[in-house]
Amino acid sequence: MVRPHPLANCYRSGSFGLSFEIYPPKTADGDELLWQHVAPLAKYRPAFISCTYGAGGSTRSRTLELCEQISRRFQVDATAHFTCLGGTVDELREWLNWAKQHGVKNIMALRGDPPAGQATFSQVTGGLRYANELVDLIHREFPEFGIGVAGYPEKHPQAPSLEVDIANLKRKVDSGADAVYTQLFYVNDAFYRFRDSCVAAGVDVPIVPGVMPILNFAQIKRITALCGAELPAGLSSKLEAAQDDKDEQFRIGVEFAIEQCVDLQRNGVPGIHFYVLNRATACEQILQAMGLPGE
Ligand SMILES: Cc1cc2nc3c(=O)[nH]c(=O)nc-3n(C[C@H](O)[C@H](O)[C@H](O)COP(=O)(O)OP(=O)(O)OC[C@H]3O[C@@H](n4cnc5c(N)ncnc54)[C@H](O)[C@@H]3O)c2cc1C
């Protein structure tokens, strides 16, 4: 069977791929607002829109409901994130069958983060320990799915070194992953070094940078502290100087993201995976500035 991962195909055909990542809102009003924000992004004909799977495995059915809506409302392929925290191996299989019934085209296969308040990852009894095991399960038993995996330009926080982390990334590719989507980063050189090291280690699938436009300073300080991404000093001090002016922080964030994305495109990335945070305005401004056509 031809492996269908859309961004892998974009990469092979030389076109520039876009994907947008959303998360399940907690309320019905949040859902309505989400669709209002997804609608303008769908006009950019993304390779897919993905929906996250809650930390600790908390959105078992919500992720699939939202994926179904993505394909029904916008005729865009849906990618469901899924983690080893989804249950025992039998429960993982059951969910993957369910994903198929919901029209999901690709799975972002992850180990998963522990739920809020829990510091370390603990494996479900009868479940899987690492993402490469989940990739292997999907690749062997659900060959109709394209498989994306996570990569970390500045190293996964728990990995002893970037080298070891890249060797573990290669296990995921060797197990059947079709493309790598990176953790957010703000230092493009870190991405380029990571990409070179991956290629040298034999990672031979598209490596797609993950970009999270900064919407406000407090939020991004929290996120980067958790994932270990460096905020360049110049960017931090500009955001700091904007103090409580949220509009100015947003403007600085978009201006930075435009420069970042233009530089990535110039340096031959196959596409960009945007962490949308369920708000479209920043992405729309970036895509317009990059001259990428929407409908
Ligand atoms: C694009 C993207 C999307 C994400 N979406 C979600 C989401 O929807 N829900 C969610 O809960 N989290 C999500 N995450 C976060 C992710 O779950 C965490 O970063 C998690 O801590 C690691 O997941 P992983 O799939 O990279 O794990 P793994 O690849 O299993 O790696 C985890 C750690 O173990 C090491 N390791 C890996 N394999 C082995 C092995 N075989 N032997 C020894 N060590 C190994 C790695 O070096 C790393 O330090 C996402 C991350 C990214 C980048």
XYZ file of N, CA and C and ligand atoms in Angstrom, residues 21 52-56 81 83 108-113 129-132 150-152 156 158-159 164-165 168 171-172 181-183 273 275, ligand 1:
155
model
N -2.472 23.067 13.796
C -2.794 22.220 14.960
C -3.742 22.964 15.891
N -5.154 17.854 18.881
C -4.336 17.224 19.923
C -5.165 16.231 20.746
N -4.432 15.410 21.468
C -5.007 14.409 22.377
C -4.623 14.874 23.771
N -5.607 15.037 24.667
C -5.347 15.685 25.952
C -4.236 15.040 26.764
N -3.498 15.871 27.490
C -2.439 15.356 28.355
C -3.033 14.288 29.273
N -2.281 13.201 29.438
C -2.766 12.111 30.290
C -3.873 11.299 29.626
N -4.029 13.423 16.892
C -2.898 13.106 17.764
C -3.332 11.951 18.663
N -1.708 9.192 21.911
C -0.559 8.948 22.787
C -0.632 7.561 23.423
N -0.799 11.445 14.512
C 0.431 11.980 15.095
C 0.692 11.096 16.313
N 1.706 10.235 16.211
C 1.906 9.189 17.222
C 2.915 9.647 18.271
N 2.455 9.734 19.500
C 3.265 10.345 20.567
C 3.285 9.480 21.819
N 4.301 9.709 22.627
C 4.288 9.053 23.936
C 3.232 9.699 24.822
N 3.194 11.065 24.797
C 2.236 11.787 25.638
C 2.897 12.388 26.854
N 2.273 13.453 27.303
C 2.714 14.099 28.537
C 1.797 13.671 29.661
N 5.438 2.089 26.161
C 6.317 2.967 26.927
C 6.797 4.161 26.099
N 7.135 3.908 24.822
C 7.721 4.954 23.973
C 6.946 5.078 22.669
N 7.057 6.290 22.069
C 6.299 6.555 20.832
C 6.677 5.576 19.721
N 7.944 5.117 19.669
C 8.322 4.207 18.571
C 7.493 2.912 18.615
N 6.954 13.352 16.677
C 7.515 14.598 17.222
C 9.045 14.565 17.190
N 9.641 15.727 16.871
C 11.097 15.890 16.957
C 11.404 17.161 17.746
N 12.586 17.217 18.321
C 12.910 18.294 19.271
C 14.233 18.965 18.921
N 14.498 16.821 23.617
C 13.386 16.549 24.530
C 13.895 16.756 25.957
N 13.599 15.338 28.688
C 14.070 14.180 29.470
C 15.235 13.442 28.824
N 15.632 13.840 27.620
C 16.720 13.105 26.944
C 18.074 13.546 27.502
N 21.413 11.382 21.666
C 20.578 10.230 22.087
C 19.138 10.440 21.633
N 18.676 11.686 21.757
C 17.293 11.974 21.366
C 17.092 11.726 19.876
N 16.809 8.152 19.174
C 15.457 7.682 19.502
C 14.439 8.128 18.451
N 14.525 5.690 15.699
C 13.735 4.465 15.967
C 12.305 4.647 15.465
N 11.761 5.873 15.656
C 10.365 6.115 15.243
C 10.256 6.062 13.719
N 7.436 16.253 12.853
C 6.962 17.619 13.125
C 7.656 18.068 14.389
N 8.246 19.264 14.337
C 9.077 19.608 15.500
C 8.296 20.345 16.582
N 8.869 20.278 17.735
C 8.474 21.130 18.854
C 8.690 22.575 18.415
N 4.284 23.569 10.138
C 3.186 23.108 10.988
C 2.945 24.214 12.020
N 1.271 25.888 15.254
C 0.532 25.712 16.512
C -0.388 26.929 16.625
C 4.163 18.081 17.077
C 3.871 17.676 18.519
C 2.565 17.357 18.872
C 2.260 16.947 20.188
N 0.950 16.641 20.523
C 0.668 16.166 21.749
C -0.665 15.760 22.118
O -1.590 15.871 21.315
N -0.889 15.261 23.362
C 0.112 15.136 24.294
O -0.144 14.658 25.416
N 1.384 15.533 23.993
C 1.679 16.025 22.761
N 2.968 16.416 22.447
C 3.990 16.366 23.505
C 4.642 14.964 23.655
O 3.694 14.014 24.055
C 5.725 15.124 24.708
O 6.751 15.958 24.272
C 6.240 13.823 25.318
O 6.964 14.159 26.497
C 7.184 13.040 24.396
O 6.510 12.512 23.344
P 7.297 11.787 22.127
O 6.255 11.246 21.252
O 8.298 12.693 21.568
O 7.979 10.605 22.962
P 9.177 9.617 22.650
O 9.607 9.675 21.241
O 8.783 8.295 23.212
O 10.368 10.232 23.524
C 10.194 10.504 24.919
C 11.545 10.492 25.618
O 12.037 9.147 25.675
C 13.250 8.982 24.912
N 13.059 7.745 24.150
C 12.266 7.600 23.048
N 12.266 6.310 22.638
C 13.083 5.631 23.470
C 13.454 4.262 23.562
N 12.975 3.338 22.711
N 14.301 3.911 24.571
C 14.779 4.825 25.460
N 14.440 6.143 25.409
C 13.591 6.540 24.440
C 13.366 10.222 24.043
O 14.731 10.574 23.786
C 12.644 11.270 24.884
O 13.488 11.815 25.866
C 3.298 16.865 21.158
C 4.619 17.222 20.797
C 4.900 17.637 19.489
C 6.298 18.044 19.137
